[in-house]
Amino acid sequence: MSIGNRSSRSRLKALSVTIGVTVLGLLAAAALAHPAAAQTNTLTVAVDGDDGDPGSLSAPLRTLQRAVDLAEPGTVIQIRGGTYSPGTNVRVQKDGTASQPITMRAYNGEHVVIDGENMPNTPAPVGESYPRIERGAIHVGGDWWRFEGLEIINGPYGIFAIESSNNVYRDLVTRDNYETGLHIVLDSSDNQVVNLDSYGNRDPRKNGESADGLAIKQGSGSGNRVIGARLWNNADDGFDTWDFLSPIRVEDSVAWGNGFNRWGFPDWQGDGNGFKLGRGDADHLVSNSIAFDNAVGGFIDNGNTASLRLENNTAWRNGGSGFIFNRSASTLDRNLSLSNGGGVNLGSSGGSGNSWDIKGSWSDADLVGTSTSAITGARGADGSIRETDFLRPRDYANLGADFTGDGGGTGEPGRYEAEGPSASCDGTIDSNHPGYSGSGFCNTENTTGAAAQFTIDAAGAGTATLEIRFANGGSAARPASVEVNGAAVQSASFESTGAWANWSTNSLTVQLDSGANTIRLAATGSGGLPNIDYLDVHAS
Ligand code: GCU
Ligand code: CA
């Protein structure tokens, strides 16, 4: 985890508190004479279960809280289908570990609904504040958790995650909660939100002022990432980063219909932006995302004065401007803005290849498709947003967001970005050194064995040239072994490029099989790999 010193210290404090609580939890579990349950690696919960039972598939537990209390690193809590309506919120206060995260997921694709309506503060009275621990139908204060395939409704917030890191939120639905659907706050790093659907969240307590689909707010911590989110019909905004002081990456996400008073609240306060990327200075990155039909703005810096990057996004039919980046020094490349209530407002932000750089006037006649049914409809079997030509421009193939599934607007034939879907990185995807292609680069850990791996496609078996684009701002060369389909075939040396913003390419010749091949670059020195931008593959 790369978080600042101040944050590390407060994390340590939080950690020792959590350890204390965990020890107490274990003692309590032992005292309750269910040690067998605490030792199993899988705990099952079912609506007809019993908290006195061991939590096996045939004798499941009844409550999520009991399962959480029994869980240890490595435990999988599997929840049978049905609706769970506890009278108090589920509190997740213990940690998994890097190698043994704790998982809470729907059993075998069954439909699990966690209904917070019976919990306090659903809603809290207008203007009233209430303790943080009561926030969230699921309240997360632990690290190294995975929440998968759950639907969370009517809660006092859907999920409220506070000082929690390295968690994965995947294939979740958070809807109709009495505050933000998924809310991450304070020191929080390396969390991943993947394929979230968050809608209809509203806050009568504040007349619509703060219920967003997704918020990562009022905190800091690197490595937070949002992929494939759909955020719609929420009271305030789709996504909000208010006062989060570290860069967040948002990719392949869609926000629509936010900011309308659908509940008849008096004195309406909802803001109505798709992606609201302020305040607090942080170089957020948003790529291949769409904001449409929001009450006010599409994408907005909202007083963030840093250098944000907006790449291949589309703003359509929003009530106000599509792109408002007049208070930051941002770079906007290849974005598409049309049919919004107002023109773009860029101040001193720059960039190139945007619709407004190409020609003066754009209309729906410039688009291939404007039907919203695929983008708003059911997701594909793997949880991803269905392929659609929604808002693709007829001309200018590299412009705007692209959900057609042909690799996005920026791809070049034979190019595999290190941050892309067919690559993995033993480290973080960063964007803090300019000059990379796509939306970032792989910064591996500085250890022997740290690797970047690509799965590439070859039309036929034979010799191919690999061009690896890298930067090495250190003074020493960084050596690596090159493995093709699991076998080490040669070594490579990545010389110093003088600075982390200076990029260079190394060419290698390798033999490929026909079809899928894995190319793994693994550091053979303790400095790890250089920063890796992409791999280009040419038949030779
Ligand atoms: C710096 C630099 C990183 C790089 C790292 C390294 O921290 O900012 O981008 O990966 O050095 O030495 O590997
Ligand atoms: Ca590194």
Coordinates of C-alpha atoms and ligand atoms in Angstrom, one line a residue:
M1 CA 0.0 0.0 0.0
S2 CA 1.4 3.4 -0.9
I3 CA -0.2 5.8 1.4
G4 CA 1.4 8.9 3.0
N5 CA 3.0 8.8 6.5
R6 CA 0.2 10.6 8.2
S7 CA -2.3 8.2 6.8
S8 CA -0.1 5.2 7.7
R9 CA 0.1 6.3 11.3
S10 CA -3.7 6.7 11.6
R11 CA -4.1 3.4 9.7
L12 CA -1.8 1.7 12.3
K13 CA -3.9 3.1 15.1
A14 CA -7.1 1.9 13.4
L15 CA -5.4 -1.5 12.8
S16 CA -4.5 -2.1 16.5
V17 CA -8.1 -1.2 17.4
T18 CA -9.3 -3.7 14.9
I19 CA -7.0 -6.4 16.1
G20 CA -8.3 -5.8 19.7
V21 CA -11.8 -6.2 18.5
T22 CA -10.9 -9.4 16.5
V23 CA -9.3 -11.0 19.6
L24 CA -12.4 -10.2 21.6
G25 CA -14.6 -11.6 18.8
L26 CA -12.6 -14.9 18.8
L27 CA -12.8 -15.2 22.6
A28 CA -16.5 -14.6 22.4
A29 CA -16.9 -17.2 19.7
A30 CA -15.0 -19.7 21.8
A31 CA -17.1 -18.9 24.8
L32 CA -20.3 -19.5 22.8
A33 CA -19.1 -23.1 22.3
H34 CA -19.2 -23.0 18.5
P35 CA -15.5 -23.5 17.8
A36 CA -16.2 -25.9 15.0
A37 CA -17.9 -23.2 13.0
A38 CA -15.0 -20.8 13.5
Q39 CA -12.7 -23.4 12.0
T40 CA -14.5 -24.2 8.8
N41 CA -13.4 -22.3 5.8
T42 CA -16.9 -21.8 4.3
L43 CA -19.9 -20.5 6.3
T44 CA -23.4 -20.7 4.8
V45 CA -26.2 -18.4 5.7
A46 CA -29.8 -19.0 4.8
V47 CA -33.2 -17.4 5.6
D48 CA -34.3 -20.6 7.3
G49 CA -30.9 -21.2 9.1
D50 CA -30.1 -20.9 12.8
D51 CA -27.3 -19.1 14.4
G52 CA -26.8 -22.0 16.7
D53 CA -26.0 -24.3 13.8
P54 CA -22.5 -24.7 12.5
G55 CA -23.0 -22.8 9.2
S56 CA -22.6 -25.8 6.9
L57 CA -24.6 -26.1 3.7
S58 CA -27.0 -28.5 5.4
A59 CA -27.1 -26.6 8.7
P60 CA -26.7 -23.0 7.8
L61 CA -26.5 -19.9 10.0
R62 CA -29.4 -17.4 10.0
T63 CA -27.7 -14.0 10.2
L64 CA -25.0 -12.3 8.2
Q65 CA -23.7 -10.8 11.4
R66 CA -23.1 -14.2 13.0
A67 CA -21.2 -15.3 9.9
V68 CA -19.1 -12.1 10.0
D69 CA -18.4 -12.7 13.7
L70 CA -17.2 -16.3 13.0
A71 CA -15.2 -15.4 9.9
E72 CA -11.4 -15.6 9.8
P73 CA -8.9 -14.8 7.0
G74 CA -9.8 -17.1 4.1
T75 CA -13.4 -17.7 5.1
V76 CA -16.0 -17.6 2.4
I77 CA -19.4 -16.6 3.6
Q78 CA -21.9 -17.9 1.1
I79 CA -25.5 -16.6 1.3
R80 CA -28.4 -18.6 0.1
G81 CA -31.1 -16.8 -1.9
G82 CA -33.8 -14.8 -0.2
T83 CA -34.3 -11.5 1.6
Y84 CA -32.5 -10.7 4.8
S85 CA -34.0 -7.8 6.8
P86 CA -32.0 -7.4 10.1
G87 CA -33.0 -4.8 12.6
T88 CA -29.5 -3.5 13.0
N89 CA -26.9 -3.1 10.3
V90 CA -24.3 -5.7 9.5
R91 CA -20.9 -4.6 10.9
V92 CA -17.7 -5.8 9.2
Q93 CA -14.9 -4.8 11.5
K94 CA -12.2 -7.5 11.1
D95 CA -9.6 -7.9 8.5
G96 CA -8.7 -10.6 6.0
T97 CA -5.2 -10.7 4.7
A98 CA -3.6 -10.3 1.2
S99 CA -3.3 -14.0 0.7
Q100 CA -6.5 -14.9 2.6
P101 CA -9.2 -12.3 2.0
I102 CA -12.6 -12.9 3.5
T103 CA -15.4 -13.2 0.9
M104 CA -19.1 -12.5 1.4
R105 CA -21.1 -13.6 -1.6
A106 CA -24.3 -15.0 -3.0
Y107 CA -24.3 -18.8 -3.1
N108 CA -24.1 -20.2 -6.5
G109 CA -25.7 -17.2 -8.3
E110 CA -28.8 -17.2 -6.1
H111 CA -30.5 -13.8 -5.6
V112 CA -29.6 -12.4 -2.2
V113 CA -31.3 -9.2 -1.1
I114 CA -30.2 -7.4 2.1
D115 CA -33.0 -5.1 3.1
G116 CA -32.2 -2.3 5.5
E117 CA -35.7 -1.0 6.0
N118 CA -35.9 -2.4 9.6
M119 CA -32.6 -0.6 10.6
P120 CA -32.5 2.7 12.3
N121 CA -32.2 5.9 10.2
T122 CA -34.3 4.6 7.2
P123 CA -34.7 7.5 7.0
A124 CA -33.3 9.7 9.8
P125 CA -35.4 12.8 10.4
V126 CA -34.7 15.8 8.2
G127 CA -31.5 17.6 9.2
E128 CA -30.5 15.0 11.8
S129 CA -27.1 13.4 12.1
Y130 CA -26.5 9.9 13.4
P131 CA -23.4 7.9 14.4
R132 CA -21.2 6.6 11.6
I133 CA -21.3 3.0 12.9
E134 CA -25.0 3.0 12.1
R135 CA -24.3 4.0 8.5
G136 CA -24.6 1.4 5.8
A137 CA -26.9 -1.7 5.7
I138 CA -23.4 -3.2 5.5
H139 CA -20.9 -1.1 7.4
V140 CA -17.3 -2.0 6.4
G141 CA -14.4 -1.1 8.6
G142 CA -12.2 -4.0 7.7
D143 CA -9.5 -4.6 5.0
W144 CA -9.1 -7.5 2.5
W145 CA -12.8 -8.3 2.0
R146 CA -14.6 -9.2 -1.2
F147 CA -18.3 -8.6 -1.5
E148 CA -19.8 -10.2 -4.5
G149 CA -23.2 -10.6 -6.1
L150 CA -25.4 -9.0 -3.4
E151 CA -28.3 -6.6 -3.7
I152 CA -28.5 -4.0 -0.9
I153 CA -31.7 -2.0 -0.6
N154 CA -33.5 0.5 1.7
G155 CA -30.4 0.8 4.0
P156 CA -29.2 3.9 5.9
Y157 CA -26.6 4.1 3.0
G158 CA -26.3 0.8 1.1
I159 CA -22.6 0.0 1.9
F160 CA -20.7 2.5 4.1
A161 CA -17.0 1.7 4.1
I162 CA -14.7 3.7 6.4
E163 CA -10.9 3.5 6.8
S164 CA -10.9 0.3 4.8
S165 CA -8.6 -0.8 2.1
N166 CA -7.9 -3.6 -0.3
N167 CA -11.5 -4.5 -0.6
V168 CA -13.3 -5.7 -3.7
Y169 CA -16.9 -4.8 -4.4
R170 CA -18.0 -6.8 -7.4
D171 CA -21.3 -7.4 -9.1
L172 CA -23.3 -5.5 -6.4
V173 CA -26.6 -3.7 -6.7
T174 CA -27.2 -0.9 -4.2
R175 CA -30.6 0.7 -4.8
D176 CA -33.3 2.7 -3.0
N177 CA -31.1 3.4 0.0
Y178 CA -31.7 6.4 2.3
E179 CA -28.3 7.8 1.4
T180 CA -25.5 7.0 -1.0
G181 CA -25.6 3.5 -2.5
L182 CA -21.9 2.7 -2.0
H183 CA -19.9 5.2 0.1
I184 CA -16.1 4.9 0.8
V185 CA -14.7 7.5 3.2
L186 CA -11.5 8.5 5.1
D187 CA -8.2 6.7 4.7
S188 CA -9.0 4.1 2.0
S189 CA -6.7 2.7 -0.6
D190 CA -6.6 0.0 -3.2
N191 CA -10.3 -0.7 -3.2
Q192 CA -11.9 -1.9 -6.4
V193 CA -15.5 -1.4 -7.4
V194 CA -16.3 -3.6 -10.3
N195 CA -19.7 -3.8 -12.2
L196 CA -21.7 -1.9 -9.6
D197 CA -25.3 -1.0 -10.4
S198 CA -26.4 1.8 -8.0
Y199 CA -29.7 3.5 -8.5
G200 CA -32.7 5.2 -6.9
N201 CA -30.7 6.2 -3.8
R202 CA -32.1 9.3 -2.1
D203 CA -31.7 11.1 1.2
P204 CA -34.9 12.6 2.6
R205 CA -32.7 13.6 5.6
K206 CA -31.0 16.2 3.4
N207 CA -33.7 16.7 0.7
G208 CA -31.5 15.2 -2.0
E209 CA -28.3 17.0 -1.2
S210 CA -26.0 14.0 -0.8
A211 CA -27.3 10.6 -1.9
D212 CA -25.1 9.6 -4.9
G213 CA -24.9 6.3 -6.7
L214 CA -21.2 5.9 -5.7
A215 CA -19.1 8.2 -3.6
I216 CA -15.4 8.0 -2.7
K217 CA -15.2 11.0 -0.5
Q218 CA -13.5 13.0 2.3
G219 CA -10.4 11.0 2.6
S220 CA -7.3 9.8 0.8
G221 CA -5.4 6.7 -0.3
S222 CA -4.0 5.6 -3.6
G223 CA -5.1 2.8 -5.9
N224 CA -8.9 3.1 -5.7
R225 CA -10.5 2.0 -9.0
V226 CA -14.0 1.9 -10.4
I227 CA -14.7 -0.3 -13.4
G228 CA -18.0 -0.9 -15.2
A229 CA -20.3 1.0 -12.8
R230 CA -23.8 2.1 -13.8
L231 CA -25.1 4.9 -11.6
W232 CA -28.6 6.2 -12.3
N233 CA -31.6 8.0 -11.0
N234 CA -29.9 8.9 -7.7
A235 CA -30.9 12.1 -5.9
D236 CA -27.6 13.9 -6.0
D237 CA -24.9 12.7 -8.4
G238 CA -23.9 9.5 -10.2
F239 CA -20.3 9.5 -8.9
D240 CA -18.8 12.0 -6.4
T241 CA -15.2 12.4 -5.2
W242 CA -15.9 15.3 -2.8
D243 CA -12.7 16.1 -0.9
F244 CA -11.0 12.8 -1.7
L245 CA -7.3 13.8 -2.0
S246 CA -5.8 11.0 -4.0
P247 CA -6.2 10.0 -7.6
I248 CA -9.1 7.6 -8.4
R249 CA -9.4 5.8 -11.7
V250 CA -12.8 5.4 -13.3
E251 CA -13.3 3.3 -16.4
D252 CA -16.1 2.0 -18.6
S253 CA -18.8 3.5 -16.4
V254 CA -22.1 5.1 -17.2
A255 CA -24.1 7.7 -15.2
W256 CA -27.6 8.9 -16.2
G257 CA -30.8 10.4 -14.8
N258 CA -29.2 11.7 -11.6
G259 CA -30.4 14.9 -9.8
F260 CA -34.2 14.8 -10.5
N261 CA -36.6 15.1 -7.6
R262 CA -38.4 11.7 -8.1
W263 CA -39.6 11.6 -4.5
G264 CA -41.4 14.9 -4.2
F265 CA -38.9 16.2 -1.5
P266 CA -39.5 19.8 -0.4
D267 CA -36.7 22.3 -0.9
W268 CA -34.9 20.1 -3.4
Q269 CA -31.1 20.1 -3.0
G270 CA -30.0 17.4 -5.5
D271 CA -27.1 18.4 -7.8
G272 CA -27.5 16.2 -10.8
N273 CA -24.0 15.6 -12.3
G274 CA -22.9 12.3 -13.9
F275 CA -19.3 12.3 -12.7
K276 CA -18.5 15.0 -10.1
L277 CA -14.7 15.1 -9.6
G278 CA -14.0 17.7 -6.9
R279 CA -13.3 19.2 -4.6
G280 CA -9.8 18.6 -3.0
D281 CA -6.9 18.4 -5.4
A282 CA -6.4 14.9 -6.9
D283 CA -5.5 13.9 -10.4
H284 CA -8.5 11.6 -11.1
L285 CA -8.7 9.8 -14.3
V286 CA -11.9 9.0 -16.1
S287 CA -11.9 7.0 -19.3
N288 CA -14.4 5.4 -21.7
S289 CA -17.4 6.5 -19.6
I290 CA -20.7 8.1 -20.5
A291 CA -22.8 10.7 -18.8
F292 CA -26.3 11.3 -20.2
D293 CA -29.7 12.7 -19.3
N294 CA -28.4 14.0 -15.9
A295 CA -30.2 17.0 -14.6
V296 CA -27.1 19.3 -14.7
G297 CA -23.5 18.4 -15.8
G298 CA -21.9 15.4 -17.5
F299 CA -18.3 15.5 -16.2
I300 CA -17.2 18.3 -13.9
D301 CA -14.1 19.2 -11.9
N302 CA -16.2 20.8 -9.2
G303 CA -13.5 23.0 -7.8
N304 CA -10.7 20.4 -8.0
T305 CA -7.7 22.5 -9.1
A306 CA -5.4 19.6 -9.9
S307 CA -4.6 18.0 -13.3
L308 CA -7.4 15.5 -14.1
R309 CA -7.3 13.3 -17.2
L310 CA -10.5 12.7 -19.2
E311 CA -10.1 10.3 -22.0
N312 CA -12.6 9.0 -24.5
N313 CA -15.7 10.0 -22.6
T314 CA -19.1 11.0 -24.0
A315 CA -21.6 13.5 -22.5
W316 CA -25.0 13.6 -24.2
R317 CA -28.3 15.3 -23.5
N318 CA -27.4 16.5 -20.0
G319 CA -29.3 19.5 -18.7
G320 CA -26.2 21.7 -18.4
S321 CA -22.6 21.4 -19.9
G322 CA -21.1 18.1 -20.9
F323 CA -17.7 18.9 -19.6
I324 CA -16.9 21.6 -17.0
F325 CA -13.2 21.8 -16.3
N326 CA -12.7 25.5 -15.7
R327 CA -11.2 25.4 -12.3
S328 CA -8.6 22.6 -12.8
A329 CA -5.6 22.3 -15.2
S330 CA -6.9 19.1 -16.8
T331 CA -6.1 17.3 -20.0
L332 CA -9.1 16.2 -22.0
D333 CA -8.4 14.0 -25.0
R334 CA -10.8 12.5 -27.5
N335 CA -14.0 13.3 -25.6
L336 CA -17.3 13.7 -27.3
S337 CA -19.9 16.3 -26.1
L338 CA -23.2 16.8 -27.8
S339 CA -26.9 17.7 -27.4
N340 CA -26.2 19.0 -23.9
G341 CA -28.0 22.1 -22.5
G342 CA -24.7 24.0 -22.5
G343 CA -21.4 24.0 -24.3
V344 CA -18.1 22.8 -22.7
N345 CA -16.5 25.1 -20.2
L346 CA -12.7 24.4 -20.1
G347 CA -11.0 27.5 -18.6
S348 CA -7.3 26.7 -18.9
S349 CA -7.7 23.0 -19.3
G350 CA -6.3 21.6 -22.5
G351 CA -6.1 18.4 -24.6
S352 CA -6.8 17.4 -28.2
G353 CA -8.9 15.3 -30.5
N354 CA -12.2 16.2 -28.7
S355 CA -15.4 16.8 -30.6
W356 CA -15.0 20.5 -30.0
D357 CA -11.5 20.4 -31.4
I358 CA -12.8 18.6 -34.5
K359 CA -15.7 20.8 -35.6
G360 CA -18.1 23.4 -34.3
S361 CA -21.5 21.8 -34.3
W362 CA -22.5 18.3 -33.5
S363 CA -26.0 16.7 -33.5
D364 CA -27.6 13.3 -33.0
A365 CA -27.3 12.9 -36.7
D366 CA -23.5 12.4 -36.1
L367 CA -24.2 9.3 -34.0
V368 CA -24.7 5.7 -35.0
G369 CA -27.1 4.9 -32.2
T370 CA -29.1 6.7 -29.5
S371 CA -31.2 3.8 -28.1
T372 CA -30.5 3.5 -24.4
S373 CA -31.9 0.0 -24.1
A374 CA -28.6 -2.0 -24.2
I375 CA -26.6 0.3 -22.0
T376 CA -29.4 0.5 -19.4
G377 CA -30.6 -3.1 -19.7
A378 CA -29.5 -6.4 -18.2
R379 CA -25.8 -7.0 -17.9
G380 CA -24.0 -9.8 -19.7
A381 CA -23.4 -13.2 -18.1
D382 CA -20.0 -12.1 -16.9
G383 CA -21.4 -8.9 -15.3
S384 CA -20.2 -6.5 -17.9
I385 CA -22.3 -3.9 -19.6
R386 CA -23.7 -5.3 -22.8
E387 CA -22.0 -4.4 -26.1
T388 CA -23.8 -1.5 -27.8
D389 CA -23.1 1.2 -30.4
F390 CA -24.8 3.7 -28.1
L391 CA -23.5 7.2 -28.8
R392 CA -20.7 6.0 -31.2
P393 CA -19.9 8.7 -33.7
R394 CA -20.4 7.8 -37.4
D395 CA -17.0 9.2 -38.1
Y396 CA -13.8 9.7 -36.0
A397 CA -13.3 6.1 -34.7
N398 CA -11.1 7.3 -31.8
L399 CA -13.6 9.7 -30.4
G400 CA -15.8 9.2 -27.3
A401 CA -16.7 6.2 -25.2
D402 CA -16.9 2.9 -27.0
F403 CA -18.9 0.0 -25.6
T404 CA -19.0 -1.9 -28.8
G405 CA -16.5 -4.4 -27.4
D406 CA -13.9 -3.9 -30.1
G407 CA -11.4 -2.7 -27.7
G408 CA -12.3 0.9 -27.1
G409 CA -11.6 4.1 -28.9
T410 CA -7.9 4.3 -28.4
G411 CA -6.6 0.9 -29.2
E412 CA -4.1 0.2 -31.9
P413 CA -4.0 -3.2 -33.6
G414 CA -1.6 -5.5 -31.8
R415 CA -1.3 -3.2 -28.8
Y416 CA -1.8 -4.6 -25.3
E417 CA -1.9 -1.9 -22.6
A418 CA -0.4 -2.9 -19.2
E419 CA -3.6 -1.5 -17.6
G420 CA -5.8 -3.3 -20.1
P421 CA -8.2 -6.2 -19.6
S422 CA -5.7 -8.8 -20.9
A423 CA -2.8 -7.8 -18.7
S424 CA -2.0 -8.1 -15.0
C425 CA 0.5 -6.2 -12.9
D426 CA 2.2 -7.2 -9.6
G427 CA 1.9 -3.7 -8.3
T428 CA -0.3 -0.7 -9.1
I429 CA -1.6 0.9 -12.3
D430 CA -0.4 4.4 -12.0
S431 CA -0.8 7.5 -14.1
N432 CA 1.5 9.9 -12.2
H433 CA 4.3 10.1 -14.9
P434 CA 3.1 11.6 -18.2
G435 CA 3.7 10.3 -21.6
Y436 CA 2.1 6.8 -21.3
S437 CA -0.4 5.5 -23.7
G438 CA -4.0 4.4 -22.8
S439 CA -4.9 5.3 -19.2
G440 CA -1.9 4.4 -17.2
F441 CA 1.1 2.0 -16.8
C442 CA 2.1 -0.9 -14.6
N443 CA 4.4 0.1 -11.7
T444 CA 5.5 -3.2 -10.2
E445 CA 6.7 -3.7 -6.7
N446 CA 10.4 -3.2 -6.3
T447 CA 11.1 -6.9 -5.6
T448 CA 12.7 -9.8 -7.5
G449 CA 9.9 -11.8 -9.3
A450 CA 7.5 -8.8 -9.6
A451 CA 5.9 -9.3 -13.0
A452 CA 3.7 -7.8 -15.7
Q453 CA 1.9 -10.4 -17.7
F454 CA 0.0 -10.1 -21.0
T455 CA -2.3 -12.5 -22.8
I456 CA -1.9 -11.9 -26.5
D457 CA -3.5 -13.3 -29.6
A458 CA -1.5 -14.6 -32.5
A459 CA -3.2 -15.2 -35.9
G460 CA -0.8 -18.1 -36.5
A461 CA 2.2 -19.9 -35.0
G462 CA 5.6 -18.3 -35.7
T463 CA 8.1 -15.6 -35.0
A464 CA 6.9 -12.3 -33.6
T465 CA 8.5 -9.1 -32.5
L466 CA 7.4 -7.7 -29.2
E467 CA 7.9 -4.1 -28.4
I468 CA 7.8 -3.3 -24.8
R469 CA 7.3 0.4 -23.9
F470 CA 8.8 1.3 -20.6
A471 CA 10.3 4.0 -18.4
N472 CA 13.1 3.6 -15.9
G473 CA 13.9 6.7 -14.0
G474 CA 16.4 4.9 -11.8
S475 CA 20.1 5.0 -12.6
A476 CA 20.6 1.2 -12.8
A477 CA 19.2 -1.0 -15.6
R478 CA 16.4 -3.4 -14.5
P479 CA 16.8 -6.9 -15.7
A480 CA 13.9 -9.3 -16.3
S481 CA 13.3 -12.8 -17.6
V482 CA 10.9 -13.1 -20.5
E483 CA 8.5 -16.1 -20.2
V484 CA 6.4 -17.2 -23.1
N485 CA 3.6 -19.6 -22.2
G486 CA 5.3 -20.5 -18.9
A487 CA 8.8 -21.1 -20.2
A488 CA 11.7 -18.7 -19.7
V489 CA 12.9 -18.0 -23.2
Q490 CA 15.3 -15.1 -22.8
S491 CA 16.4 -12.3 -20.5
A492 CA 15.9 -8.6 -21.2
S493 CA 17.5 -5.5 -19.7
F494 CA 15.6 -2.3 -19.3
E495 CA 18.2 0.5 -19.3
S496 CA 17.7 3.8 -17.4
T497 CA 15.7 6.3 -19.5
G498 CA 16.9 9.1 -17.2
A499 CA 13.4 10.0 -15.8
W500 CA 10.1 8.3 -15.1
A501 CA 8.4 10.5 -17.8
N502 CA 10.9 9.3 -20.5
W503 CA 9.6 6.3 -22.3
S504 CA 11.5 4.0 -24.5
T505 CA 10.9 0.6 -26.2
N506 CA 12.8 -2.7 -26.1
S507 CA 12.3 -5.1 -28.9
L508 CA 12.4 -8.9 -28.5
T509 CA 11.9 -11.7 -30.9
V510 CA 9.9 -14.7 -29.7
Q511 CA 8.1 -17.7 -31.0
L512 CA 4.3 -17.7 -30.5
D513 CA 1.7 -20.4 -30.7
S514 CA -1.4 -19.9 -32.8
G515 CA -4.2 -18.3 -30.6
A516 CA -3.7 -17.2 -27.0
N517 CA -0.2 -16.8 -25.6
T518 CA 1.0 -15.5 -22.3
I519 CA 4.0 -13.2 -22.2
R520 CA 5.3 -12.7 -18.7
L521 CA 8.1 -10.2 -17.8
A522 CA 9.4 -11.1 -14.3
A523 CA 12.0 -8.9 -12.6
T524 CA 15.3 -10.7 -11.9
G525 CA 16.7 -7.9 -9.8
S526 CA 15.4 -6.5 -6.5
G527 CA 14.4 -3.2 -8.1
G528 CA 11.4 -4.9 -9.8
L529 CA 10.5 -4.0 -13.4
P530 CA 10.7 -0.6 -14.9
N531 CA 7.3 1.0 -15.3
I532 CA 5.6 -0.8 -18.2
D533 CA 3.3 1.0 -20.6
Y534 CA 2.3 -1.5 -23.2
L535 CA 3.3 -4.4 -25.4
D536 CA 3.0 -4.2 -29.1
V537 CA 3.0 -7.4 -31.1
H538 CA 4.0 -7.6 -34.8
A539 CA 4.4 -10.8 -36.9
S540 CA 7.9 -10.9 -38.2
Ligands
GCU1 C1 9.2 5.9 -8.2 C2 8.3 6.1 -9.4 C3 7.5 4.9 -9.8 C4 8.5 3.8 -10.0 C5 9.3 3.6 -8.8 C6 10.4 2.5 -8.9 O1 8.4 5.6 -7.1 O2 7.4 7.2 -9.1 O3 6.8 5.1 -10.9 O4 7.8 2.6 -10.4 O5 10.0 4.7 -8.4 O6 11.5 2.7 -8.5 O7 10.1 1.4 -9.4
CA2 CA 8.0 0.3 -9.3

